[in-house]
PDB file of C-alpha atoms in Angstrom:
ATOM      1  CA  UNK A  90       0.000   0.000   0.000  1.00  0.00           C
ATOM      2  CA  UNK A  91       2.623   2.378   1.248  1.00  0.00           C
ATOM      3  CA  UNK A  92       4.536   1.675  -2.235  1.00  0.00           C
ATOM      4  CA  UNK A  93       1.289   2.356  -4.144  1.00  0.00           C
ATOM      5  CA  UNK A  94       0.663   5.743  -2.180  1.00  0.00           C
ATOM      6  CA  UNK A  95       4.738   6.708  -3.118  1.00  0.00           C
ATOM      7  CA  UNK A  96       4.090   5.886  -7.175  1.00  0.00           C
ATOM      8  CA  UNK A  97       0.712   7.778  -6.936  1.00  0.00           C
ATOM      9  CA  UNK A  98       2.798  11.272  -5.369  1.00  0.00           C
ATOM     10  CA  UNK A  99       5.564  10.739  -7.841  1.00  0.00           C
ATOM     11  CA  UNK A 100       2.612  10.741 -11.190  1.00  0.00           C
ATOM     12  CA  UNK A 101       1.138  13.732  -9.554  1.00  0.00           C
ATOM     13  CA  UNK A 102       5.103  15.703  -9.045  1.00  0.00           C
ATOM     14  CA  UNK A 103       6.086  14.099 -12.490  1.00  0.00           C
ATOM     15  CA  UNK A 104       5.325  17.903 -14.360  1.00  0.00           C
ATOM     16  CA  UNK A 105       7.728  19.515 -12.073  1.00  0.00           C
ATOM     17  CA  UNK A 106      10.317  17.223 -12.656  1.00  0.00           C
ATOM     18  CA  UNK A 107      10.087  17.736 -16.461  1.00  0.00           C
ATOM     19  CA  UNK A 108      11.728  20.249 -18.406  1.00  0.00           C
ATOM     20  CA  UNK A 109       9.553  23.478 -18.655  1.00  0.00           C
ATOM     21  CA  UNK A 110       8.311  24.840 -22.140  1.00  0.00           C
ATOM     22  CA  UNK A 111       7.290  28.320 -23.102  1.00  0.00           C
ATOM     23  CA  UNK A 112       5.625  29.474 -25.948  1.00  0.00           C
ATOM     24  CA  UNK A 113       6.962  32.800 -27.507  1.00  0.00           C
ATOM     25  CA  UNK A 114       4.722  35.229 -29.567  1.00  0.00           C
ATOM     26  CA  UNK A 115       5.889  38.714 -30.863  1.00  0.00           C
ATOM     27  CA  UNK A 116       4.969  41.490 -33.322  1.00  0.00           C
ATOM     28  CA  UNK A 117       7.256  43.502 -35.557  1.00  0.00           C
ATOM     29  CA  UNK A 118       6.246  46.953 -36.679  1.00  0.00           C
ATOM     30  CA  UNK A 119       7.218  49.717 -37.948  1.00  0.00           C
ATOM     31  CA  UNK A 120       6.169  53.457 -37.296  1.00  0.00           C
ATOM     32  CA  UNK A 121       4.910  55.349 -40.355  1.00  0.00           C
ATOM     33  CA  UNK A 122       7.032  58.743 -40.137  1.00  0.00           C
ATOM     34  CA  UNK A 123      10.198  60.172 -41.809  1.00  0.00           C
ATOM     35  CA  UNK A 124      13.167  59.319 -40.091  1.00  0.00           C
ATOM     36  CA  UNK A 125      14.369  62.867 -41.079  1.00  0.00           C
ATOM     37  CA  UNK A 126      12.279  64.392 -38.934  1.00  0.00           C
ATOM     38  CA  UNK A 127      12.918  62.540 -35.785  1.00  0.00           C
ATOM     39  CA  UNK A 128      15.077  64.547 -33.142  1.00  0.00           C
ATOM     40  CA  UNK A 129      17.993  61.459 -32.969  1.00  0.00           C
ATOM     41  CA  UNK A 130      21.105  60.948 -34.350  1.00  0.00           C
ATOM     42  CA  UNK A 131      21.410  57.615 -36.148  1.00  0.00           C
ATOM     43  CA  UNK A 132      24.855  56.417 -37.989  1.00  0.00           C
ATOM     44  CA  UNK A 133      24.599  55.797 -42.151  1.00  0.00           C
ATOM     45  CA  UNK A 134      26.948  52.480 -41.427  1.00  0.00           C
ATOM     46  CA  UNK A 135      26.283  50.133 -38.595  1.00  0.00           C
ATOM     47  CA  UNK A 136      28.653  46.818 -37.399  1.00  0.00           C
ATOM     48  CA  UNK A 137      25.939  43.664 -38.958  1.00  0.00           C
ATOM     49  CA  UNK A 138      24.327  42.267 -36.598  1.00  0.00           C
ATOM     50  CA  UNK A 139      26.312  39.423 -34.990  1.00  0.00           C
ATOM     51  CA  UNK A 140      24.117  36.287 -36.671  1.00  0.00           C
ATOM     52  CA  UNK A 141      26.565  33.406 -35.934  1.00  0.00           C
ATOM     53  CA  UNK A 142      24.900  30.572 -34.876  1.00  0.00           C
ATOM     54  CA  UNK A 143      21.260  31.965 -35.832  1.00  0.00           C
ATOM     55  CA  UNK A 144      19.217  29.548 -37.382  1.00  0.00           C
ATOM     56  CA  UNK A 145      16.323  30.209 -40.156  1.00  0.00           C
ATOM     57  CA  UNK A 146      12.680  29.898 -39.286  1.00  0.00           C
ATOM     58  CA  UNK A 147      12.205  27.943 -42.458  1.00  0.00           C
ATOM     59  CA  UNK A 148      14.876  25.423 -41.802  1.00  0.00           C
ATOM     60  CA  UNK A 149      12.607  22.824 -39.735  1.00  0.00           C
ATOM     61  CA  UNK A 150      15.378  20.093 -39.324  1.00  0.00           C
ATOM     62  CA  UNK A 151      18.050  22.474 -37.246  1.00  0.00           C
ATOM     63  CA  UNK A 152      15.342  24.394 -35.361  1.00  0.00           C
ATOM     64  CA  UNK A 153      13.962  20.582 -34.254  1.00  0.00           C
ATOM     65  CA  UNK A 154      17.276  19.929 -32.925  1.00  0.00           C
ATOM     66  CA  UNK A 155      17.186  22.959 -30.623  1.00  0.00           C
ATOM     67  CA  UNK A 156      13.751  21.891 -29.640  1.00  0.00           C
ATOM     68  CA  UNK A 157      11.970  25.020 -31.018  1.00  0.00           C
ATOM     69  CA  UNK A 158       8.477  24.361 -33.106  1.00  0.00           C
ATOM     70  CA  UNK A 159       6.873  27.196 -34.973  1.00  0.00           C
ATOM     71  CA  UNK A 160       3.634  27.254 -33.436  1.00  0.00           C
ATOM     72  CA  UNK A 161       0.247  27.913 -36.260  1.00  0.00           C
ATOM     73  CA  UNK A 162      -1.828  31.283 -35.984  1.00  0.00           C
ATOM     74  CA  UNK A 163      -4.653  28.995 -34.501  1.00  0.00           C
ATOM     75  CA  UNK A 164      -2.273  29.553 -31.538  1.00  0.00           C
ATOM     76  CA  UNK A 165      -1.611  33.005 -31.345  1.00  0.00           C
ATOM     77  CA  UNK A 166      -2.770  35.202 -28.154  1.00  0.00           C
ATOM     78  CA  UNK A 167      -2.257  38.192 -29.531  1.00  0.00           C
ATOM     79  CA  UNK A 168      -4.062  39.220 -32.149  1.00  0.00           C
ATOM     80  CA  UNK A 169      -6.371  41.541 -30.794  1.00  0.00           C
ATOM     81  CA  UNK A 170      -2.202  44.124 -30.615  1.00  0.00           C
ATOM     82  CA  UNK A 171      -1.881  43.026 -34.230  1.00  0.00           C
ATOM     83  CA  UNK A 172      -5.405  44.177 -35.684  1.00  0.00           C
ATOM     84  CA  UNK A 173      -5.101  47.344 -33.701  1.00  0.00           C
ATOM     85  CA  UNK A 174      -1.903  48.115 -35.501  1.00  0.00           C
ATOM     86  CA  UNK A 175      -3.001  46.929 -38.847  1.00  0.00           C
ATOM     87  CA  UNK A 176      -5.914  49.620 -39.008  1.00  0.00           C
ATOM     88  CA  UNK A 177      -3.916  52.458 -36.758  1.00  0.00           C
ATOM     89  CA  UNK A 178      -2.679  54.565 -39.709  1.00  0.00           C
ATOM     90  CA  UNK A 179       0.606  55.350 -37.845  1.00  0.00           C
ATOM     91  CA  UNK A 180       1.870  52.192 -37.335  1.00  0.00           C
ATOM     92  CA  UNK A 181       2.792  49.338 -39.850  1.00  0.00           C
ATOM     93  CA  UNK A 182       3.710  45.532 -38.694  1.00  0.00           C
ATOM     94  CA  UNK A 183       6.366  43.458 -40.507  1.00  0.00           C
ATOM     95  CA  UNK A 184       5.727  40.706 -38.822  1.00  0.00           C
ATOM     96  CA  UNK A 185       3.858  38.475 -36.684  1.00  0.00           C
ATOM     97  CA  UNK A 186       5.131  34.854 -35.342  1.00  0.00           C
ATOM     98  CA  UNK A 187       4.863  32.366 -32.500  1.00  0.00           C
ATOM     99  CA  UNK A 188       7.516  29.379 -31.469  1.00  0.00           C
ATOM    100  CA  UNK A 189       7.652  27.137 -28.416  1.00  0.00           C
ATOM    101  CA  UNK A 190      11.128  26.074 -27.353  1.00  0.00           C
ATOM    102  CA  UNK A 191      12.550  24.727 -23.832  1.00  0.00           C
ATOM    103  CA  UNK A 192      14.062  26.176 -21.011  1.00  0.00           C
ATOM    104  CA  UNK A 193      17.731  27.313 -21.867  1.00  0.00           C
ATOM    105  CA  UNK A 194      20.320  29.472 -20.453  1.00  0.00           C
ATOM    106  CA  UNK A 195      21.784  32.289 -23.136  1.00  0.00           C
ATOM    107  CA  UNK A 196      24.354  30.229 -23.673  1.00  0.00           C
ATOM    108  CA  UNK A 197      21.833  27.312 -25.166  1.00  0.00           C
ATOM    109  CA  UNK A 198      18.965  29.405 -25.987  1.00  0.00           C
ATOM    110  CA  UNK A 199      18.098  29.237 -29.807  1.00  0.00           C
ATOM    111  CA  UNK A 200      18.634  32.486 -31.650  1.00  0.00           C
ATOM    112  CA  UNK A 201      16.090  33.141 -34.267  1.00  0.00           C
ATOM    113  CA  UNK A 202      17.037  35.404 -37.089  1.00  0.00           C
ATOM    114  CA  UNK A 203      14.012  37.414 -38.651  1.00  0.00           C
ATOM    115  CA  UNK A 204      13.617  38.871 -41.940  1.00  0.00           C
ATOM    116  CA  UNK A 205      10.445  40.832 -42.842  1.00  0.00           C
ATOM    117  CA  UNK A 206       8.977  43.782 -44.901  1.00  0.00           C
ATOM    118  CA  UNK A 207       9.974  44.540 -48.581  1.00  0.00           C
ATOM    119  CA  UNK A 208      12.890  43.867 -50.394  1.00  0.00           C
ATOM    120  CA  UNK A 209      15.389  46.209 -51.194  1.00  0.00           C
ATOM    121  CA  UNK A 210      17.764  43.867 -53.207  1.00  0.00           C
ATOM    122  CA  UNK A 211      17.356  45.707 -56.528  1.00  0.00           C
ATOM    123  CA  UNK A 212      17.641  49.008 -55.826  1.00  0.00           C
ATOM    124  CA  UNK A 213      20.825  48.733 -53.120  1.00  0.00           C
ATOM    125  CA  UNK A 214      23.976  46.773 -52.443  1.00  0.00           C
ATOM    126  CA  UNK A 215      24.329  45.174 -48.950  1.00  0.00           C
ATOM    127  CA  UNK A 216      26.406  47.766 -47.819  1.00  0.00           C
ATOM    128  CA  UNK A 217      23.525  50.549 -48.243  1.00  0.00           C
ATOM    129  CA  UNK A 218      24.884  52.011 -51.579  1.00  0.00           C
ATOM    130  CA  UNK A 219      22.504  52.578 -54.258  1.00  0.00           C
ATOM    131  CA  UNK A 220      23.038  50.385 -57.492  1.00  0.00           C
ATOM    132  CA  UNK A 221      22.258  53.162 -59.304  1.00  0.00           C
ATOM    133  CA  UNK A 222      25.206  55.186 -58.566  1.00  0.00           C
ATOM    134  CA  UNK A 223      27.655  52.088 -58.247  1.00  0.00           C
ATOM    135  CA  UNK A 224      27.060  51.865 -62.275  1.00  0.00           C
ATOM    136  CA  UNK A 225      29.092  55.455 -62.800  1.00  0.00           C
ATOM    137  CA  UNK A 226      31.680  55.054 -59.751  1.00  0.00           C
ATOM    138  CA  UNK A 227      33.413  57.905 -58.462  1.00  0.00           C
ATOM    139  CA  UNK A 228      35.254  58.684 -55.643  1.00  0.00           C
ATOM    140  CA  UNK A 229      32.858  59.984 -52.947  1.00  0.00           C
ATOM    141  CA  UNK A 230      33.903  61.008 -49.348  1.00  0.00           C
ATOM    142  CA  UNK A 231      30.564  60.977 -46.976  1.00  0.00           C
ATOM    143  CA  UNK A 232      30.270  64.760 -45.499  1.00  0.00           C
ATOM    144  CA  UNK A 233      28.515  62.581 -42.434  1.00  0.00           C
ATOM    145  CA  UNK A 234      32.384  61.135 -40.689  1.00  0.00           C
ATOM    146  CA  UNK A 235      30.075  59.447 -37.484  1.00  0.00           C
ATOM    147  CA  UNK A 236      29.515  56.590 -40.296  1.00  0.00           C
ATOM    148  CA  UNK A 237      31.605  53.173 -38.944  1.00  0.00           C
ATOM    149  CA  UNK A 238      32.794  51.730 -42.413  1.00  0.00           C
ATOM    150  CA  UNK A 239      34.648  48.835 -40.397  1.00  0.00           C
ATOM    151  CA  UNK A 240      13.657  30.547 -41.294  1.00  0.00           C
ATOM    152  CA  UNK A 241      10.541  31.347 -43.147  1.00  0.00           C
ATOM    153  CA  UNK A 242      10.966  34.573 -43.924  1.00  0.00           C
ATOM    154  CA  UNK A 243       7.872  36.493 -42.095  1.00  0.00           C
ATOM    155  CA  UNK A 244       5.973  39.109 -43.840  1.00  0.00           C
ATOM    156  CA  UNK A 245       2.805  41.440 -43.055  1.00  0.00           C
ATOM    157  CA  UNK A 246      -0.162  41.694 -45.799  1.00  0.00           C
ATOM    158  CA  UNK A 247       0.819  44.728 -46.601  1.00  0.00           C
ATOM    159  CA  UNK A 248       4.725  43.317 -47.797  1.00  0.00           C
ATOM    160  CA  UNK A 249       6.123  41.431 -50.630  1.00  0.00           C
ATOM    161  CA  UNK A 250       9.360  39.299 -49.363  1.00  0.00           C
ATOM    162  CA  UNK A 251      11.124  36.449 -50.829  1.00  0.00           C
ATOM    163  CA  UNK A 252      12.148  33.027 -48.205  1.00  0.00           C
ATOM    164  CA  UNK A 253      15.163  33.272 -47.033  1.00  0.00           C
ATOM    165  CA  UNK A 254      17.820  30.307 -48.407  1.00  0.00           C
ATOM    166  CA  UNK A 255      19.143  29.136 -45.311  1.00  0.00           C
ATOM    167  CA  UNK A 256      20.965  25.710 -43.919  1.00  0.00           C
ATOM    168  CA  UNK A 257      21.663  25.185 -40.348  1.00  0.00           C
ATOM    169  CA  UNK A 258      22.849  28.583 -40.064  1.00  0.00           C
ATOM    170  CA  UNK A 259      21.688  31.439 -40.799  1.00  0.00           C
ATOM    171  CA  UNK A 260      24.845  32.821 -41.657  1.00  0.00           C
ATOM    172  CA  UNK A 261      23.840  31.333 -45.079  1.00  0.00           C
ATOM    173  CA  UNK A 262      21.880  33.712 -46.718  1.00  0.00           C
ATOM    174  CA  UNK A 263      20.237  34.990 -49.839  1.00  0.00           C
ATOM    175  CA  UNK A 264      21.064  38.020 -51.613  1.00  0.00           C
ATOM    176  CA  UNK A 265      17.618  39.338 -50.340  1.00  0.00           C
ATOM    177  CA  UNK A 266      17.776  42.923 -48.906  1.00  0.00           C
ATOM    178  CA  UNK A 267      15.051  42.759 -46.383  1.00  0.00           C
ATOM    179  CA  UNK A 268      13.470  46.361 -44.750  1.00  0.00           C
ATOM    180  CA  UNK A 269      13.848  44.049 -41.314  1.00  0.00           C
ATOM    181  CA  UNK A 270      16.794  42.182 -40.256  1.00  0.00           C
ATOM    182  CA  UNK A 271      18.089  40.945 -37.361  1.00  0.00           C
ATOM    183  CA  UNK A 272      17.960  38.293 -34.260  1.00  0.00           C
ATOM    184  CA  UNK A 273      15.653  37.195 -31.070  1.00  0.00           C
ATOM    185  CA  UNK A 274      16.680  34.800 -28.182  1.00  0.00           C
ATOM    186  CA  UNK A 275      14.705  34.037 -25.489  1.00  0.00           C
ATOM    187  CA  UNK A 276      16.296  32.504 -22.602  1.00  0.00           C
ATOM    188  CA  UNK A 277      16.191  31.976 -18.756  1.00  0.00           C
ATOM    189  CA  UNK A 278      18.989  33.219 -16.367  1.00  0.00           C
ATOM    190  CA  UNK A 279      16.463  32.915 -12.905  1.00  0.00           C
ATOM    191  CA  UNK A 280      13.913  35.228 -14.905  1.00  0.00           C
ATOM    192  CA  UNK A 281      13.304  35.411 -18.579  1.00  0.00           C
ATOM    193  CA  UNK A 282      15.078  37.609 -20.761  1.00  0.00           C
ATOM    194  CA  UNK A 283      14.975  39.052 -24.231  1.00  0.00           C
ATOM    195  CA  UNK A 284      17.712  40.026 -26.750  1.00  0.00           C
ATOM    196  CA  UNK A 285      16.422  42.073 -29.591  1.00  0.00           C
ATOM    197  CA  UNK A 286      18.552  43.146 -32.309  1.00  0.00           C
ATOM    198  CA  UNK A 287      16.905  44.609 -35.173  1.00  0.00           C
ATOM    199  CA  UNK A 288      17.902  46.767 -38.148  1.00  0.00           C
ATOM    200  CA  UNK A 289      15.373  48.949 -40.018  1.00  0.00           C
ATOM    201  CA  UNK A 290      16.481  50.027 -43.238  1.00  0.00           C
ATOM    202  CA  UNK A 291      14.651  52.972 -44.655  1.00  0.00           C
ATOM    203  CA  UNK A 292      15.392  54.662 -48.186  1.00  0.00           C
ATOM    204  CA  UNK A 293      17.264  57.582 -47.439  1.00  0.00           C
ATOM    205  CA  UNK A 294      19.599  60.540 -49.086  1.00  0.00           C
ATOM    206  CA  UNK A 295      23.324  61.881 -48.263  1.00  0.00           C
ATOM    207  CA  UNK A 296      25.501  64.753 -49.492  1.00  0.00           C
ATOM    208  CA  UNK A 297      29.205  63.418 -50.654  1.00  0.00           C
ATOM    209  CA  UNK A 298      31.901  65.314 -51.979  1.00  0.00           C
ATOM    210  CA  UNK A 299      33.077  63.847 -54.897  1.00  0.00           C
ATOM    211  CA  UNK A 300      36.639  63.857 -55.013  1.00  0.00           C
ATOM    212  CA  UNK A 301      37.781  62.570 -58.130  1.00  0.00           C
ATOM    213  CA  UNK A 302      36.362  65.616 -59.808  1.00  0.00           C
ATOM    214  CA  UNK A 303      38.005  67.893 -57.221  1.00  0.00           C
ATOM    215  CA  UNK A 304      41.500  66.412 -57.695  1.00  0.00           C
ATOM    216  CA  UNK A 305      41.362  66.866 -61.120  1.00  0.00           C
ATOM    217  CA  UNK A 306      40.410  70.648 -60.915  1.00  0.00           C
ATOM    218  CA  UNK A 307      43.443  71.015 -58.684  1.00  0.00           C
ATOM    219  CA  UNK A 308      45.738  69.339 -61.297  1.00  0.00           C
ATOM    220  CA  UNK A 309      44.948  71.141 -64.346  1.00  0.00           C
ATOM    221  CA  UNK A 310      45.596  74.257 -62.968  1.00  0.00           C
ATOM    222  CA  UNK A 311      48.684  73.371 -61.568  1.00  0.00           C
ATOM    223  CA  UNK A 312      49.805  72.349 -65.164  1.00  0.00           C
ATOM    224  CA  UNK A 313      48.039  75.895 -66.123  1.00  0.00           C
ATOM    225  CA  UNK A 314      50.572  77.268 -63.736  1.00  0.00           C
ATOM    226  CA  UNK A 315      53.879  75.680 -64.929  1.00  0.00           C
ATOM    227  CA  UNK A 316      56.000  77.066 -66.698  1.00  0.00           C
ATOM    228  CA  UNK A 317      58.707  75.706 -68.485  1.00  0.00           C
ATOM    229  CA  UNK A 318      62.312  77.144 -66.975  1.00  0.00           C
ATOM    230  CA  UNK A 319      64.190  77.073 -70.485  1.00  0.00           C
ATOM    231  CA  UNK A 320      61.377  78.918 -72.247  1.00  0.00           C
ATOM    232  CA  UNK A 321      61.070  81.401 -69.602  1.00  0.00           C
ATOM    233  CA  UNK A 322      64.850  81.662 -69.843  1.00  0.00           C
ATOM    234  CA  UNK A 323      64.983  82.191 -73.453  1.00  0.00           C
ATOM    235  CA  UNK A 324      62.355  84.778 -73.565  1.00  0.00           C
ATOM    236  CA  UNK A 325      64.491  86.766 -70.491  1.00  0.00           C
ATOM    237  CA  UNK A 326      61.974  85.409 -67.846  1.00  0.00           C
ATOM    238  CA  UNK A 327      64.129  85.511 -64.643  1.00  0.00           C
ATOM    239  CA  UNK A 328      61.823  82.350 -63.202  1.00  0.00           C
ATOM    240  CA  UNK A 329      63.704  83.390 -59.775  1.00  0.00           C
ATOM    241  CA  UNK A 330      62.273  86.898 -59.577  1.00  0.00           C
ATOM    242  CA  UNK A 331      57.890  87.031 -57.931  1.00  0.00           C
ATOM    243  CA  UNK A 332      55.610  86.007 -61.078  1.00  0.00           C
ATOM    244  CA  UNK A 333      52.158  86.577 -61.307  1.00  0.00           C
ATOM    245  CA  UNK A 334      50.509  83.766 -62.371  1.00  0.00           C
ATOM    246  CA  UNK A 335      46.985  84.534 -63.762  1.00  0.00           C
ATOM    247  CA  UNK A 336      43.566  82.140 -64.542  1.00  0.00           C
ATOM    248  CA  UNK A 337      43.518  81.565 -61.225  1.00  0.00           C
ATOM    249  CA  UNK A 338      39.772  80.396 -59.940  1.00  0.00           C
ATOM    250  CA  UNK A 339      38.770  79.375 -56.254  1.00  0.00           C
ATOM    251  CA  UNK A 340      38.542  75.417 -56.066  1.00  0.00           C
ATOM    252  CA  UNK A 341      34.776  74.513 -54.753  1.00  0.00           C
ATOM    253  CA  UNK A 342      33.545  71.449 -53.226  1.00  0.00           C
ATOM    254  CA  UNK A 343      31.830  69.248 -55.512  1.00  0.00           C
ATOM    255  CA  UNK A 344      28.790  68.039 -53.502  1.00  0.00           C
ATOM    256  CA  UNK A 345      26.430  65.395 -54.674  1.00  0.00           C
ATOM    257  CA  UNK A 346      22.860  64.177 -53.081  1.00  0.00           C
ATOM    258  CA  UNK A 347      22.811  60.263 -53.332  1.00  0.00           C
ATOM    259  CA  UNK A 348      20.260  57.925 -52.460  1.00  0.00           C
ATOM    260  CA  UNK A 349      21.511  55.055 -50.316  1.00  0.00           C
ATOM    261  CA  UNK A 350      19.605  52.447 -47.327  1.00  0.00           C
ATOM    262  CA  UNK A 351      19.583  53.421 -44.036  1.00  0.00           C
ATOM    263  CA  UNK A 352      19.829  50.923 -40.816  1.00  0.00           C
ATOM    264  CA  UNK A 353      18.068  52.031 -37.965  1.00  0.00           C
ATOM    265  CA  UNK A 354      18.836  49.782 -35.254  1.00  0.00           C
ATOM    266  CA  UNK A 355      16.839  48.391 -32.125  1.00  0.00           C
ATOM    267  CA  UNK A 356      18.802  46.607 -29.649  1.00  0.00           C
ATOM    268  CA  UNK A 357      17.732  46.132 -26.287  1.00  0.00           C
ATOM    269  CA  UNK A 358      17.378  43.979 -23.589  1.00  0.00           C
ATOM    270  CA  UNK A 359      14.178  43.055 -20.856  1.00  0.00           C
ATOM    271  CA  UNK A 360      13.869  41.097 -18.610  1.00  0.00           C
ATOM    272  CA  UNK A 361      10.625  39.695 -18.046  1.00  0.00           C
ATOM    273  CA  UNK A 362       7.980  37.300 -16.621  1.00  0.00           C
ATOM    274  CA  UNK A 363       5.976  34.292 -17.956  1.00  0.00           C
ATOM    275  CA  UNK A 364       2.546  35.839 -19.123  1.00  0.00           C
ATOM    276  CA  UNK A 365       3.500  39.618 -18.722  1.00  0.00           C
ATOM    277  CA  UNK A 366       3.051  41.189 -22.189  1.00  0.00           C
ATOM    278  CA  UNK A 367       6.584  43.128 -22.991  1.00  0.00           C
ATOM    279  CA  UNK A 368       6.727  46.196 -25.445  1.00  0.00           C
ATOM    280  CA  UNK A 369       9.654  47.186 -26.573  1.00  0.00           C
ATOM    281  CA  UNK A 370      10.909  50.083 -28.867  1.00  0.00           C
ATOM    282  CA  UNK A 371      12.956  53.221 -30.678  1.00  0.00           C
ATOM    283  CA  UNK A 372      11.846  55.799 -32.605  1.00  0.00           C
ATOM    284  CA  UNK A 373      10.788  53.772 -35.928  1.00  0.00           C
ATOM    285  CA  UNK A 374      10.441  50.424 -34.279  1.00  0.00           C
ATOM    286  CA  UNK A 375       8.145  48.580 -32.157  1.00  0.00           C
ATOM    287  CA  UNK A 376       8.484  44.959 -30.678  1.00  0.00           C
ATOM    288  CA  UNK A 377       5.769  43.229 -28.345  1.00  0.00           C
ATOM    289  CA  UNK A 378       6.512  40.055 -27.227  1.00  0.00           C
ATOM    290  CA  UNK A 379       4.703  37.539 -24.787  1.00  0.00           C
ATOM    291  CA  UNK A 380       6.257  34.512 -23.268  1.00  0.00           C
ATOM    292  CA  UNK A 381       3.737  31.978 -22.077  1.00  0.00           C
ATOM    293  CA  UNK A 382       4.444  28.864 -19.745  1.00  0.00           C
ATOM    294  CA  UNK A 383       3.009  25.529 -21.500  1.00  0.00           C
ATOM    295  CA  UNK A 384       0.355  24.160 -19.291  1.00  0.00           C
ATOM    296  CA  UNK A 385       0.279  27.097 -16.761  1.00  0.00           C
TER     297      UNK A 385
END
């Protein structure tokens, strides 16, 4: 009896034992305003967002072997944010997706990378330049000197993306230009945590001095200014004695407006709680995330 009354306690403490789940939903969007005309100063080049080890929401076979599971939108909780959004003329999401996955330290966590919004592939390079002005190269120094030169893919109604190619990694990625970019882990050090790192990349316009140009100004009229020692001789120049040299014009900066992508980068940190319904955000960005204990 007494063994029967021991295996009865140890079915009903079984759950605790187990490892705990959590299912993760969170909305992307996107605040419809110039980035102009905000009051913050945002670099034209930012460092890529570290992505190493990052897997691909469409690659089912790696994210099984971290033990994450995309979960259907018969599951989501928070639709009620994302309609709100949808009609709110100020606001635009990007994206709106739901995993469950285990509970992991940071070091263990899965790191999902997102990729949402339109694609910018045609119009710009990866580095932000437009490929419209890479077809006539010229020299061009940046009059902005704060620049630092050193899945499924998830997509609103209201965007036209491409899936992302990705293996086990992704590191491993198409030449897709996405508006959103970037990585989410979820993990548990005593409390839950977040680590958002997003770039938004709006079209935008810089002035450059074009250099080449410039140079070349300066050269011709140095050669305008030579003058050849035996000829001056010959005609009883003394090239010793103050000349005069005339044609001289002031040299002007030769500024050009070009059109190149912008990041505009979100990355932040919060701690949270299971259930608690976390909004985080900059100027142009929005994230609101929920983390939900299975069978709570």
């Amino acid at each position: 009896m007494k063994k029967l009354i021991y295996l009865l306690l140890l079915a009903v403490s079984w759950p605790s034992f187990a490892a705990r789940q959590f299912d993760v939903e969170v909305i992307l969007f996107k605040r419809n305003i110039n980035p102009e005309q905000v009051n913050e100063s945002w670099p034209e080049q930012l460092k890529q967002v570290d992505m190493q080890g990052a897997l691909s929401l469409e690659d089912t076979a790696a994210l099984k072997a971290k033990g994450v599971t995309i979960l259907p939108s018969s599951q989501y909780a928070l639709d009620a944010q994302y309609n709100k959004l949808k009609k709110h003329a100020g606001f635009t999401p990007l994206a709106h997706i739901a995993w469950r996955q285990g509970d992991q330290n940071q070091a263990n966590a899965p790191k999902l990378y997102i990729t949402a919004g339109r694609d910018f592939s045609e119009q710009f390079l990866p580095d932000g330049r437009s490929k419209k002005d890479v077809e006539q190269p010229t020299n061009a120094i940046s009059i902005d000197s704060d620049s630092n030169n050193d899945g499924i893919t998830i997509t609103a109604d209201n965007s036209t993306s491409l899936l992302s190619n990705s293996n086990n990694n992704a590191d491993t990625r198409s030449d897709s230009l996405y508006q959103l970019n970037g990585m989410l882990q979820v993990y548990v050090q005593h409390y839950l945590f977040l680590d958002a790192n997003l770039d938004l990349r709006e079209p935008s316009r810089r002035e450059v001095i074009m250099t080449k140009p410039l140079l070349e100004s300066i050269v011709n009229e140095q050669n305008a200014m030579n003058v050849d020692t035996d000829t001056a001789t010959e005609n009883g120049i003394d090239v010793n004695s103050n000349v005069q040299i005339g044609h001289l014009q002031e040299v002007k900066k030769n500024i050009k407006v070009e059109e190149f992508l912008k990041p505009y980068r979100l990355s932040q940190q919060r701690r949270m709680r299971s259930g608690e319904i976390h909004y985080l955000d900059n100027p142009l960005l929005g994230v609101i995330i929920q983390v939900r204990r299975v069978g709570s």
